[in-house]
Amino acid sequence: MAGLLAARVLSDHFTHVTLVERDVLPHGIGQRRGVPQGHHTHGLLAGGGQALDRLFPGLTHQLVTDGAVRADILARTRWVFEGAPLAQVASGMDGVMCTRPFLEAAVRTRVRARANLTFREGSHVVGLRSDDAGRRVTGVTLLNGDVVAADLVVDATGRGSRISQWLLALGYPAPGEDRVEVGLSYTTRLFRREPHHLGGDCGAVVPPTSAGKRGGVLISQEDDRWTVTLIAHFVPGAGETPDEFLAFAAQLPCRDIYDVVRSATPIGEAASARFPASIRRRFEHLRRFPEGLVVMGDAICSFNPIYGQGMSVAALEAVALGSVLESGEPSVGKRFFRQAARIIDTPWTTAVGNDLRMPEVTGPRTAVGTLINAYMARLHRAAHRDATLAITFMRVANLLEHPARLFAPGIVARVLRGALPLRLRRAVERAQAPAGLDSSRENVAHHSS
Ligand SMILES: Cc1cc2nc3c(=O)[nH]c(=O)nc-3n(C[C@H](O)[C@H](O)[C@H](O)COP(=O)(O)OP(=O)(O)OC[C@H]3O[C@@H](n4cnc5c(N)ncnc54)[C@H](O)[C@@H]3O)c2cc1C
């Protein structure tokens, strides 16, 4: 995905772009070897959807026309935090829900349509080429010995990128790595979606908690299907047989996912994956880095997939690469890494901060971090009833607002009020409401609607 998006941006700035891909790509929609995660649920955050539309105007509209599901992220999805769903209210944020191969095929079709771009499929990159002085990358070498020359090389080979070894081979230092062990197991299966499932809602998200360590995601997809992913954190994952899958769903802290799995018709087989650790490579800290090279997507940062951030961050990075190239200045790599670091900082910090609630997750635990997690738990509990809190949280989680918004005085006041016993809360709300408006009733009414 990062490679396709990079190619789209490069085609505006270079006479010719070659997209080098190890797989022979499917015609249309299909799973492929190079993206094994394509079998698993891929959520697209609202911020990522907006970035994709900037790169390919009208893309999300076309996805929906072709069968993806568009629905309000909060009103039509059950986000179960701290034991109950966040207030299901209209948030003004639409989610576009479809499988990874469906989204990738739509993006690929648009990239293929660019006149100055060619795909070189079935081509395995094994190293970088540089000029005699070793200052500039001049292309890549393929497994068959061929060389693809280029003024700018973008490494978007994903989490397993060999970029550190390739840099060392050219005499450059490798980036430092932040690694957070998360011990995740994913098991995913598709089901036929019927209108009565989940009371007509489009999704349910039940993140694993430190107590249960099991979670699940159920999201509607193109062609009247559900994708169901069962998630285990440091405990054995769900089995792939129907009975094992259902037994795991029964252990989740709410019944929404279990009820659909129990009654829906399965499609195809289940698939499993392990995701041991989130990894962030700190290219922005490198003092020496060659000209003519950029790294993007999972090759820079591979996020805990529970938060659905990877594709959206790749789209935001592609937009940033466009603005770096626009300026026409040298040191494209260094300038891009500075911008990418700012894009990555928010999703990385929020995800790692939340992961540290699990005692098994390794990483620096600070008093501030513990305080923030305690605050977030209170915020989620208050957001069961408080529409404003639920919407603000979702805007931050969808990369539309900075996390600092969660600590704005008005939001903190709502969190504190939400933590009061019911009788006191009502009294505070009545005292604060403008004459004639009982805000506590308004929020409860939103919730029940
Ligand atoms: C289990 C799981 C679930 C996920 N869920 C979500 C989600 O819900 N939402 C979300 O946004 N993200 C999710 N992600 C992350 C998402 O898949 C990636 O962030 C996103 O695809 C961007 O990655 P990328 O393009 O950098 O790498 P990839 O998508 O992994 O693509 C790398 C490409 O490089 C090719 N390649 C690799 N090596 C070579 C080589 N040497 N030569 C030539 N080609 C090569 C591969 O064939 C492939 O096409 C999930 C990831 C996992 C593992």
Short mmCIF file of C-alpha atoms and ligand atoms in Angstrom, two decimals:
data_model
loop_
_atom_site.label_atom_id
_atom_site.label_comp_id
_atom_site.label_asym_id
_atom_site.label_seq_id
_atom_site.Cartn_x
_atom_site.Cartn_y
_atom_site.Cartn_z
CA MET A 1 0.00 0.00 0.00
CA ALA A 2 2.80 2.47 0.86
CA GLY A 3 4.53 1.60 -2.42
CA LEU A 4 1.41 2.27 -4.48
CA LEU A 5 0.83 5.58 -2.72
CA ALA A 6 4.48 6.61 -3.12
CA ALA A 7 4.35 5.74 -6.83
CA ARG A 8 1.25 7.91 -7.21
CA VAL A 9 3.07 10.89 -5.65
CA LEU A 10 6.34 10.33 -7.55
CA SER A 11 4.48 10.28 -10.86
CA ASP A 12 3.74 14.00 -10.33
CA HIS A 13 7.41 14.86 -9.91
CA PHE A 14 9.44 12.54 -12.17
CA THR A 15 9.26 11.77 -15.87
CA HIS A 16 9.04 8.05 -15.22
CA VAL A 17 8.25 5.86 -12.21
CA THR A 18 8.91 2.11 -11.94
CA LEU A 19 7.07 0.18 -9.25
CA VAL A 20 9.15 -2.92 -8.47
CA GLU A 21 7.13 -5.70 -6.79
CA ARG A 22 8.21 -9.19 -5.82
CA ASP A 23 4.74 -10.71 -6.36
CA VAL A 24 3.06 -11.25 -9.69
CA LEU A 25 0.01 -9.13 -8.96
CA PRO A 26 -3.56 -10.41 -9.28
CA HIS A 27 -5.82 -8.96 -11.95
CA GLY A 28 -8.54 -7.30 -9.91
CA ILE A 29 -9.22 -8.25 -6.30
CA GLY A 30 -7.19 -11.07 -4.79
CA GLN A 31 -5.01 -12.17 -1.89
CA ARG A 32 -1.30 -12.46 -2.55
CA ARG A 33 1.80 -13.91 -0.97
CA GLY A 34 3.63 -10.63 -0.29
CA VAL A 35 0.78 -9.31 1.86
CA PRO A 36 -0.21 -12.20 4.16
CA GLN A 37 -1.97 -9.70 6.45
CA GLY A 38 -4.50 -9.19 3.63
CA HIS A 39 -6.53 -12.08 5.09
CA HIS A 40 -7.13 -10.06 8.24
CA THR A 41 -9.47 -7.20 9.04
CA HIS A 42 -8.10 -3.89 7.74
CA GLY A 43 -9.80 -0.83 9.19
CA LEU A 44 -9.25 2.50 7.44
CA LEU A 45 -9.19 5.46 9.84
CA ALA A 46 -11.10 8.61 8.86
CA GLY A 47 -7.81 10.56 8.64
CA GLY A 48 -6.44 7.91 6.29
CA GLY A 49 -9.59 7.99 4.13
CA GLN A 50 -9.20 11.77 3.75
CA ALA A 51 -5.54 11.40 2.77
CA LEU A 52 -6.44 8.72 0.19
CA ASP A 53 -9.03 11.06 -1.30
CA ARG A 54 -6.38 13.78 -1.59
CA LEU A 55 -4.14 11.39 -3.50
CA PHE A 56 -6.95 9.93 -5.61
CA PRO A 57 -9.89 12.33 -5.70
CA GLY A 58 -13.19 10.45 -5.40
CA LEU A 59 -11.57 7.16 -4.30
CA THR A 60 -13.66 6.51 -1.20
CA HIS A 61 -16.84 7.44 -3.09
CA GLN A 62 -15.88 4.93 -5.78
CA LEU A 63 -15.16 2.25 -3.15
CA VAL A 64 -18.68 2.69 -1.80
CA THR A 65 -20.22 2.64 -5.29
CA ASP A 66 -18.37 -0.64 -5.89
CA GLY A 67 -19.70 -2.22 -2.70
CA ALA A 68 -17.76 -1.00 0.36
CA VAL A 69 -19.89 -0.01 3.35
CA ARG A 70 -19.96 3.64 4.40
CA ALA A 71 -21.38 4.40 7.83
CA ASP A 72 -20.97 6.83 10.70
CA ILE A 73 -18.04 5.58 12.74
CA LEU A 74 -19.74 6.01 16.09
CA ALA A 75 -23.49 5.84 15.45
CA ARG A 76 -23.29 2.51 13.62
CA THR A 77 -20.42 0.80 15.41
CA ARG A 78 -20.25 -0.55 18.95
CA TRP A 79 -16.93 0.43 20.53
CA VAL A 80 -16.76 -1.54 23.74
CA PHE A 81 -14.36 0.11 26.19
CA GLU A 82 -14.37 -0.46 29.94
CA GLY A 83 -17.17 -3.01 29.63
CA ALA A 84 -19.79 -1.05 27.65
CA PRO A 85 -20.19 0.66 24.26
CA LEU A 86 -19.30 4.33 23.78
CA ALA A 87 -22.36 6.54 23.18
CA GLN A 88 -23.71 5.59 19.74
CA VAL A 89 -24.29 9.06 18.33
CA ALA A 90 -23.80 10.74 14.96
CA SER A 91 -20.15 11.81 14.91
CA GLY A 92 -19.95 13.35 11.44
CA MET A 93 -17.10 10.91 10.71
CA ASP A 94 -17.76 8.25 8.11
CA GLY A 95 -15.92 4.97 8.00
CA VAL A 96 -15.42 3.17 4.69
CA MET A 97 -15.34 -0.55 5.36
CA CYS A 98 -13.95 -3.11 2.93
CA THR A 99 -11.40 -5.90 2.76
CA ARG A 100 -7.72 -5.14 2.23
CA PRO A 101 -7.61 -6.82 -1.24
CA PHE A 102 -10.66 -4.75 -2.30
CA LEU A 103 -9.04 -1.47 -1.24
CA GLU A 104 -5.64 -2.41 -2.64
CA ALA A 105 -7.16 -3.38 -6.02
CA ALA A 106 -8.95 -0.01 -6.27
CA VAL A 107 -5.75 1.90 -5.46
CA ARG A 108 -3.71 -0.27 -7.85
CA THR A 109 -6.15 0.34 -10.71
CA ARG A 110 -5.77 4.09 -10.26
CA VAL A 111 -1.99 3.84 -10.05
CA ARG A 112 -1.85 1.66 -13.19
CA ALA A 113 -3.78 4.37 -15.03
CA ARG A 114 -0.92 6.89 -14.58
CA ALA A 115 0.68 7.31 -18.00
CA ASN A 116 4.30 7.66 -16.78
CA LEU A 117 4.31 4.64 -14.48
CA THR A 118 5.21 1.00 -15.14
CA PHE A 119 4.91 -2.03 -12.90
CA ARG A 120 7.81 -4.44 -12.80
CA GLU A 121 6.21 -7.51 -11.21
CA GLY A 122 7.87 -10.73 -10.08
CA SER A 123 11.01 -8.69 -9.31
CA HIS A 124 12.78 -9.23 -6.01
CA VAL A 125 14.95 -6.31 -4.83
CA VAL A 126 18.12 -7.50 -3.07
CA GLY A 127 20.13 -4.32 -2.59
CA LEU A 128 20.84 -0.67 -3.34
CA ARG A 129 23.23 0.73 -5.96
CA SER A 130 25.19 3.88 -5.28
CA ASP A 131 27.53 6.25 -7.12
CA ASP A 132 31.30 5.77 -6.82
CA ALA A 133 31.59 8.15 -3.87
CA GLY A 134 28.76 6.31 -2.10
CA ARG A 135 26.93 9.58 -1.51
CA ARG A 136 23.90 8.96 -3.69
CA VAL A 137 21.69 5.93 -4.24
CA THR A 138 21.37 5.39 -7.99
CA GLY A 139 19.01 2.40 -8.18
CA VAL A 140 18.29 -1.11 -6.94
CA THR A 141 19.63 -4.55 -7.79
CA LEU A 142 17.22 -7.42 -8.43
CA LEU A 143 17.67 -11.08 -7.54
CA ASN A 144 18.20 -11.96 -11.23
CA GLY A 145 21.09 -9.49 -11.39
CA ASP A 146 19.22 -6.76 -13.26
CA VAL A 147 19.67 -3.17 -12.13
CA VAL A 148 16.83 -0.63 -12.09
CA ALA A 149 18.42 2.84 -12.22
CA ALA A 150 16.62 5.74 -10.54
CA ASP A 151 17.09 9.34 -9.40
CA LEU A 152 15.09 8.52 -6.26
CA VAL A 153 14.50 5.10 -4.67
CA VAL A 154 11.61 4.64 -2.21
CA ASP A 155 11.83 1.54 -0.03
CA ALA A 156 8.25 0.45 0.75
CA THR A 157 8.95 -3.26 1.21
CA GLY A 158 7.07 -3.40 4.49
CA ARG A 159 7.85 -4.66 7.94
CA GLY A 160 10.45 -7.16 6.71
CA SER A 161 12.45 -4.48 4.85
CA ARG A 162 16.21 -5.17 4.61
CA ILE A 163 16.95 -1.44 4.58
CA SER A 164 19.25 -1.57 7.63
CA GLN A 165 21.48 -4.19 5.99
CA TRP A 166 21.41 -2.32 2.68
CA LEU A 167 22.50 0.92 4.36
CA LEU A 168 25.32 -0.85 6.20
CA ALA A 169 26.48 -2.38 2.91
CA LEU A 170 26.84 1.16 1.50
CA GLY A 171 28.83 2.29 4.56
CA TYR A 172 25.98 4.15 6.31
CA PRO A 173 24.74 3.55 9.85
CA ALA A 174 21.52 1.61 10.37
CA PRO A 175 18.67 3.37 12.18
CA GLY A 176 18.03 2.66 15.84
CA GLU A 177 14.92 0.57 16.51
CA ASP A 178 12.20 0.97 19.14
CA ARG A 179 10.60 -2.41 19.72
CA VAL A 180 7.55 -3.07 21.88
CA GLU A 181 6.66 -6.73 22.41
CA VAL A 182 2.87 -7.10 22.17
CA GLY A 183 2.52 -10.89 21.75
CA LEU A 184 -0.57 -10.77 19.51
CA SER A 185 -2.36 -13.62 17.79
CA TYR A 186 -4.96 -12.87 15.13
CA THR A 187 -7.52 -15.34 13.76
CA THR A 188 -9.88 -14.07 11.05
CA ARG A 189 -12.85 -15.51 9.21
CA LEU A 190 -15.46 -14.05 6.85
CA PHE A 191 -19.20 -14.62 7.36
CA ARG A 192 -22.35 -13.85 5.38
CA ARG A 193 -23.93 -10.65 6.72
CA GLU A 194 -27.70 -10.52 7.16
CA PRO A 195 -29.66 -7.31 7.81
CA HIS A 196 -30.81 -8.39 11.28
CA HIS A 197 -27.29 -9.09 12.55
CA LEU A 198 -26.06 -6.71 15.26
CA GLY A 199 -29.39 -4.87 15.18
CA GLY A 200 -28.43 -3.39 11.79
CA ASP A 201 -25.19 -1.86 13.09
CA CYS A 202 -22.07 -2.08 10.91
CA GLY A 203 -19.45 -3.14 13.40
CA ALA A 204 -18.36 -4.05 16.91
CA VAL A 205 -14.89 -3.49 18.33
CA VAL A 206 -13.90 -5.12 21.60
CA PRO A 207 -10.24 -4.38 22.39
CA PRO A 208 -8.40 -6.84 24.64
CA THR A 209 -8.15 -5.72 28.26
CA SER A 210 -5.37 -6.45 30.74
CA ALA A 211 -7.83 -8.63 32.66
CA GLY A 212 -9.25 -10.73 29.80
CA LYS A 213 -6.42 -10.46 27.20
CA ARG A 214 -8.93 -11.43 24.51
CA GLY A 215 -10.62 -9.11 22.07
CA GLY A 216 -12.38 -9.10 18.74
CA VAL A 217 -13.39 -7.00 15.78
CA LEU A 218 -16.46 -7.47 13.60
CA ILE A 219 -16.81 -5.14 10.62
CA SER A 220 -19.16 -5.17 7.63
CA GLN A 221 -17.43 -5.53 4.26
CA GLU A 222 -18.24 -5.44 0.57
CA ASP A 223 -20.60 -8.14 -0.82
CA ASP A 224 -22.73 -8.46 2.35
CA ARG A 225 -19.98 -9.98 4.43
CA TRP A 226 -18.60 -9.65 7.91
CA THR A 227 -14.94 -9.92 8.72
CA VAL A 228 -14.41 -11.26 12.23
CA THR A 229 -10.94 -11.11 13.78
CA LEU A 230 -10.38 -12.67 17.19
CA ILE A 231 -7.39 -11.26 19.02
CA ALA A 232 -5.28 -12.71 21.83
CA HIS A 233 -2.66 -10.76 23.76
CA PHE A 234 -0.06 -13.06 25.44
CA VAL A 235 -2.58 -15.93 25.67
CA PRO A 236 -3.20 -18.70 23.10
CA GLY A 237 -5.06 -17.38 20.05
CA ALA A 238 -8.40 -18.61 18.72
CA GLY A 239 -8.36 -21.94 16.87
CA GLU A 240 -9.40 -22.05 13.22
CA THR A 241 -12.11 -24.75 13.40
CA PRO A 242 -15.69 -23.42 13.70
CA ASP A 243 -16.02 -24.79 17.25
CA GLU A 244 -12.72 -23.33 18.44
CA PHE A 245 -13.52 -19.98 16.82
CA LEU A 246 -16.93 -19.84 18.49
CA ALA A 247 -15.51 -20.93 21.86
CA PHE A 248 -13.03 -18.04 21.78
CA ALA A 249 -15.76 -15.55 20.79
CA ALA A 250 -17.75 -16.75 23.81
CA GLN A 251 -14.94 -15.59 26.11
CA LEU A 252 -15.09 -11.94 25.00
CA PRO A 253 -16.43 -9.46 27.54
CA CYS A 254 -19.61 -8.81 25.51
CA ARG A 255 -21.86 -11.00 23.35
CA ASP A 256 -22.06 -8.92 20.14
CA ILE A 257 -19.40 -10.81 18.20
CA TYR A 258 -20.36 -14.20 19.63
CA ASP A 259 -24.00 -13.74 18.57
CA VAL A 260 -23.03 -13.10 14.94
CA VAL A 261 -20.45 -15.91 14.78
CA ARG A 262 -22.96 -18.36 16.28
CA SER A 263 -25.69 -17.65 13.74
CA ALA A 264 -23.97 -16.45 10.54
CA THR A 265 -22.86 -18.65 7.64
CA PRO A 266 -19.06 -18.83 7.40
CA ILE A 267 -17.35 -18.08 4.07
CA GLY A 268 -14.05 -19.79 3.28
CA GLU A 269 -11.52 -20.87 5.87
CA ALA A 270 -10.14 -19.03 8.90
CA ALA A 271 -6.59 -17.63 8.74
CA SER A 272 -4.18 -16.97 11.63
CA ALA A 273 -1.21 -14.67 12.10
CA ARG A 274 1.17 -13.74 14.86
CA PHE A 275 2.38 -10.22 15.47
CA PRO A 276 5.11 -10.35 18.12
CA ALA A 277 6.12 -6.69 18.32
CA SER A 278 5.56 -3.15 17.09
CA ILE A 279 8.72 -1.76 15.51
CA ARG A 280 9.72 1.85 14.82
CA ARG A 281 12.94 2.59 12.96
CA ARG A 282 14.36 5.99 13.84
CA PHE A 283 15.61 7.26 10.48
CA GLU A 284 15.02 10.84 11.67
CA HIS A 285 17.87 10.40 14.20
CA LEU A 286 20.48 9.39 11.60
CA ARG A 287 23.21 11.95 11.01
CA ARG A 288 24.36 10.36 7.74
CA PHE A 289 21.93 9.21 5.10
CA PRO A 290 22.47 8.96 1.33
CA GLU A 291 20.84 11.25 -1.21
CA GLY A 292 18.31 9.64 -3.53
CA LEU A 293 16.68 7.37 -0.93
CA VAL A 294 13.45 7.46 1.09
CA VAL A 295 11.83 4.78 3.28
CA MET A 296 8.07 4.63 3.82
CA GLY A 297 5.21 2.71 5.42
CA ASP A 298 5.79 -0.35 7.59
CA ALA A 299 9.49 -0.25 6.68
CA ILE A 300 9.69 2.80 8.99
CA CYS A 301 7.06 1.86 11.52
CA SER A 302 5.00 -1.29 11.90
CA PHE A 303 2.20 -0.52 14.37
CA ASN A 304 0.25 -2.87 16.61
CA PRO A 305 -2.54 -3.70 14.11
CA ILE A 306 -5.28 -3.52 16.75
CA TYR A 307 -5.38 0.25 16.27
CA GLY A 308 -5.78 0.05 12.47
CA GLN A 309 -3.19 2.75 11.82
CA GLY A 310 -0.74 1.35 9.24
CA MET A 311 -2.48 2.14 5.93
CA SER A 312 -3.67 5.54 7.17
CA VAL A 313 -0.17 6.54 8.27
CA ALA A 314 1.19 5.35 4.90
CA ALA A 315 -1.36 7.63 3.16
CA LEU A 316 -0.39 10.61 5.34
CA GLU A 317 3.29 9.91 4.64
CA ALA A 318 2.61 9.87 0.90
CA VAL A 319 0.98 13.30 1.15
CA ALA A 320 4.04 14.50 3.12
CA LEU A 321 6.42 13.07 0.50
CA GLY A 322 4.52 15.08 -2.11
CA SER A 323 5.08 18.32 -0.19
CA VAL A 324 8.79 17.54 0.35
CA LEU A 325 9.27 16.94 -3.39
CA GLU A 326 7.22 20.04 -4.21
CA SER A 327 9.85 22.29 -2.59
CA GLY A 328 12.53 20.91 -4.95
CA GLU A 329 15.24 21.13 -2.25
CA PRO A 330 17.98 18.47 -1.78
CA SER A 331 18.17 15.93 1.09
CA VAL A 332 14.71 14.56 0.27
CA GLY A 333 15.22 11.60 2.63
CA LYS A 334 16.22 13.66 5.67
CA ARG A 335 13.45 16.20 5.14
CA PHE A 336 10.88 13.46 4.61
CA PHE A 337 11.94 11.59 7.78
CA ARG A 338 11.42 14.73 9.87
CA GLN A 339 7.85 15.05 8.59
CA ALA A 340 7.19 11.30 8.83
CA ALA A 341 8.37 11.33 12.47
CA ARG A 342 5.76 13.99 13.28
CA ILE A 343 3.05 11.93 11.55
CA ILE A 344 4.11 8.73 13.34
CA ASP A 345 4.60 10.29 16.80
CA THR A 346 0.90 10.54 17.66
CA PRO A 347 -0.31 7.08 16.61
CA TRP A 348 2.85 5.44 17.98
CA THR A 349 2.70 7.16 21.36
CA THR A 350 -1.00 6.58 21.88
CA ALA A 351 -0.79 2.93 20.82
CA VAL A 352 2.32 2.13 22.88
CA GLY A 353 0.92 4.06 25.86
CA ASN A 354 -2.23 1.97 25.77
CA ASP A 355 -0.33 -1.29 25.18
CA LEU A 356 1.63 -0.64 28.39
CA ARG A 357 -1.57 -1.25 30.35
CA MET A 358 -0.81 -4.96 29.77
CA PRO A 359 1.71 -6.05 32.41
CA GLU A 360 3.47 -8.33 29.88
CA VAL A 361 4.24 -5.47 27.46
CA THR A 362 7.83 -4.33 27.81
CA GLY A 363 8.69 -0.64 27.64
CA PRO A 364 9.45 2.34 29.85
CA ARG A 365 6.59 2.81 32.33
CA THR A 366 6.45 6.36 33.65
CA ALA A 367 4.24 7.93 36.30
CA VAL A 368 2.82 10.24 33.63
CA GLY A 369 1.97 7.27 31.40
CA THR A 370 0.20 5.49 34.25
CA LEU A 371 -1.74 8.66 35.03
CA ILE A 372 -2.78 9.10 31.39
CA ASN A 373 -4.00 5.49 31.19
CA ALA A 374 -6.04 5.94 34.37
CA TYR A 375 -7.48 9.14 32.91
CA MET A 376 -8.30 7.39 29.61
CA ALA A 377 -10.14 4.61 31.46
CA ARG A 378 -12.26 7.27 33.19
CA LEU A 379 -12.79 9.08 29.89
CA HIS A 380 -14.03 5.87 28.26
CA ARG A 381 -16.41 5.17 31.15
CA ALA A 382 -17.80 8.70 30.97
CA ALA A 383 -18.05 8.38 27.15
CA HIS A 384 -20.56 5.55 27.57
CA ARG A 385 -23.06 8.35 28.19
CA ASP A 386 -21.36 11.54 27.11
CA ALA A 387 -21.61 12.09 23.35
CA THR A 388 -19.01 14.88 23.31
CA LEU A 389 -16.40 12.67 24.96
CA ALA A 390 -17.15 9.76 22.63
CA ILE A 391 -16.82 11.98 19.53
CA THR A 392 -13.64 13.70 20.75
CA PHE A 393 -12.01 10.36 21.52
CA MET A 394 -12.93 9.01 18.08
CA ARG A 395 -11.57 12.12 16.33
CA VAL A 396 -8.22 11.58 18.05
CA ALA A 397 -8.20 7.82 17.40
CA ASN A 398 -8.94 8.54 13.71
CA LEU A 399 -5.94 10.89 13.39
CA LEU A 400 -8.16 13.95 12.83
CA GLU A 401 -7.15 15.73 16.04
CA HIS A 402 -4.09 15.86 18.27
CA PRO A 403 -4.32 13.83 21.52
CA ALA A 404 -3.85 17.10 23.45
CA ARG A 405 -7.54 17.72 22.66
CA LEU A 406 -8.39 14.97 25.18
CA PHE A 407 -6.84 17.11 27.90
CA ALA A 408 -8.58 20.40 27.03
CA PRO A 409 -10.21 21.91 30.14
CA GLY A 410 -13.78 21.32 28.86
CA ILE A 411 -13.01 17.66 28.19
CA VAL A 412 -11.29 17.13 31.56
CA ALA A 413 -14.33 18.68 33.26
CA ARG A 414 -16.63 16.23 31.48
CA VAL A 415 -14.41 13.29 32.48
CA LEU A 416 -14.42 14.43 36.11
CA ARG A 417 -18.16 14.95 36.04
CA GLY A 418 -18.62 11.50 34.48
CA ALA A 419 -16.74 9.97 37.43
CA LEU A 420 -19.19 11.41 39.98
CA PRO A 421 -21.98 9.26 41.44
CA LEU A 422 -25.19 9.56 39.37
CA ARG A 423 -27.07 11.84 41.79
CA LEU A 424 -24.19 14.32 42.05
CA ARG A 425 -23.60 14.21 38.28
CA ARG A 426 -27.21 15.12 37.59
CA ALA A 427 -27.00 18.00 40.06
CA VAL A 428 -23.84 19.38 38.40
CA GLU A 429 -25.39 19.01 34.95
CA ARG A 430 -28.58 20.80 36.01
CA ALA A 431 -26.54 23.59 37.55
CA GLN A 432 -24.45 24.01 34.38
CA ALA A 433 -27.23 23.66 31.80
CA PRO A 434 -28.64 26.84 30.28
CA ALA A 435 -32.18 27.55 31.47
CA GLY A 436 -34.68 25.11 29.95
CA LEU A 437 -32.07 22.55 28.86
CA ASP A 438 -31.20 19.49 30.91
CA SER A 439 -27.89 18.35 29.40
CA SER A 440 -27.88 15.04 31.24
CA ARG A 441 -31.14 14.10 29.53
CA GLU A 442 -29.75 15.23 26.19
CA ASN A 443 -26.76 12.93 26.43
CA VAL A 444 -28.81 9.98 27.63
CA ALA A 445 -31.28 10.58 24.81
CA HIS A 446 -28.42 10.56 22.30
CA HIS A 447 -27.16 7.33 23.74
CA SER A 448 -30.49 5.51 23.65
CA SER A 449 -31.20 6.74 20.12
C1 LIG B 1 -2.38 -8.82 11.05
C2 LIG B 1 -2.33 -7.39 10.55
C3 LIG B 1 -3.48 -6.62 10.57
C4 LIG B 1 -3.43 -5.28 10.13
N1 LIG B 1 -4.55 -4.52 10.23
C5 LIG B 1 -4.52 -3.24 9.80
C6 LIG B 1 -5.67 -2.41 9.86
O1 LIG B 1 -6.72 -2.79 10.39
N2 LIG B 1 -5.58 -1.15 9.36
C7 LIG B 1 -4.43 -0.66 8.83
O2 LIG B 1 -4.40 0.50 8.40
N3 LIG B 1 -3.31 -1.42 8.79
C8 LIG B 1 -3.33 -2.67 9.25
N4 LIG B 1 -2.20 -3.43 9.18
C9 LIG B 1 -0.95 -2.81 8.66
C10 LIG B 1 -1.00 -2.68 7.12
O3 LIG B 1 -1.13 -3.92 6.51
C11 LIG B 1 0.26 -1.93 6.66
O4 LIG B 1 0.55 -0.88 7.51
C12 LIG B 1 0.08 -1.37 5.26
O5 LIG B 1 -0.09 -2.40 4.35
C13 LIG B 1 1.28 -0.54 4.80
O6 LIG B 1 2.38 -1.38 4.72
P1 LIG B 1 3.45 -1.32 3.55
O7 LIG B 1 2.82 -0.95 2.26
O8 LIG B 1 4.57 -0.54 4.05
O9 LIG B 1 3.90 -2.85 3.47
P2 LIG B 1 3.09 -4.09 2.91
O10 LIG B 1 1.65 -3.81 2.79
O11 LIG B 1 3.51 -5.25 3.75
O12 LIG B 1 3.66 -4.27 1.46
C14 LIG B 1 5.01 -4.56 1.19
C15 LIG B 1 5.13 -4.87 -0.31
O13 LIG B 1 6.49 -5.00 -0.66
C16 LIG B 1 6.67 -6.18 -1.43
N5 LIG B 1 8.06 -6.61 -1.18
C17 LIG B 1 8.58 -7.01 0.01
N6 LIG B 1 9.89 -7.25 -0.12
C18 LIG B 1 10.21 -7.00 -1.42
C19 LIG B 1 11.42 -7.04 -2.15
N7 LIG B 1 12.58 -7.41 -1.57
N8 LIG B 1 11.39 -6.72 -3.48
C20 LIG B 1 10.23 -6.34 -4.07
N9 LIG B 1 9.06 -6.27 -3.41
C21 LIG B 1 9.06 -6.58 -2.10
C22 LIG B 1 5.61 -7.14 -0.92
O14 LIG B 1 5.33 -8.16 -1.84
C23 LIG B 1 4.44 -6.17 -0.73
O15 LIG B 1 3.75 -5.96 -1.92
C24 LIG B 1 -2.22 -4.74 9.65
C25 LIG B 1 -1.06 -5.52 9.63
C26 LIG B 1 -1.10 -6.82 10.10
C27 LIG B 1 0.17 -7.63 10.11
#
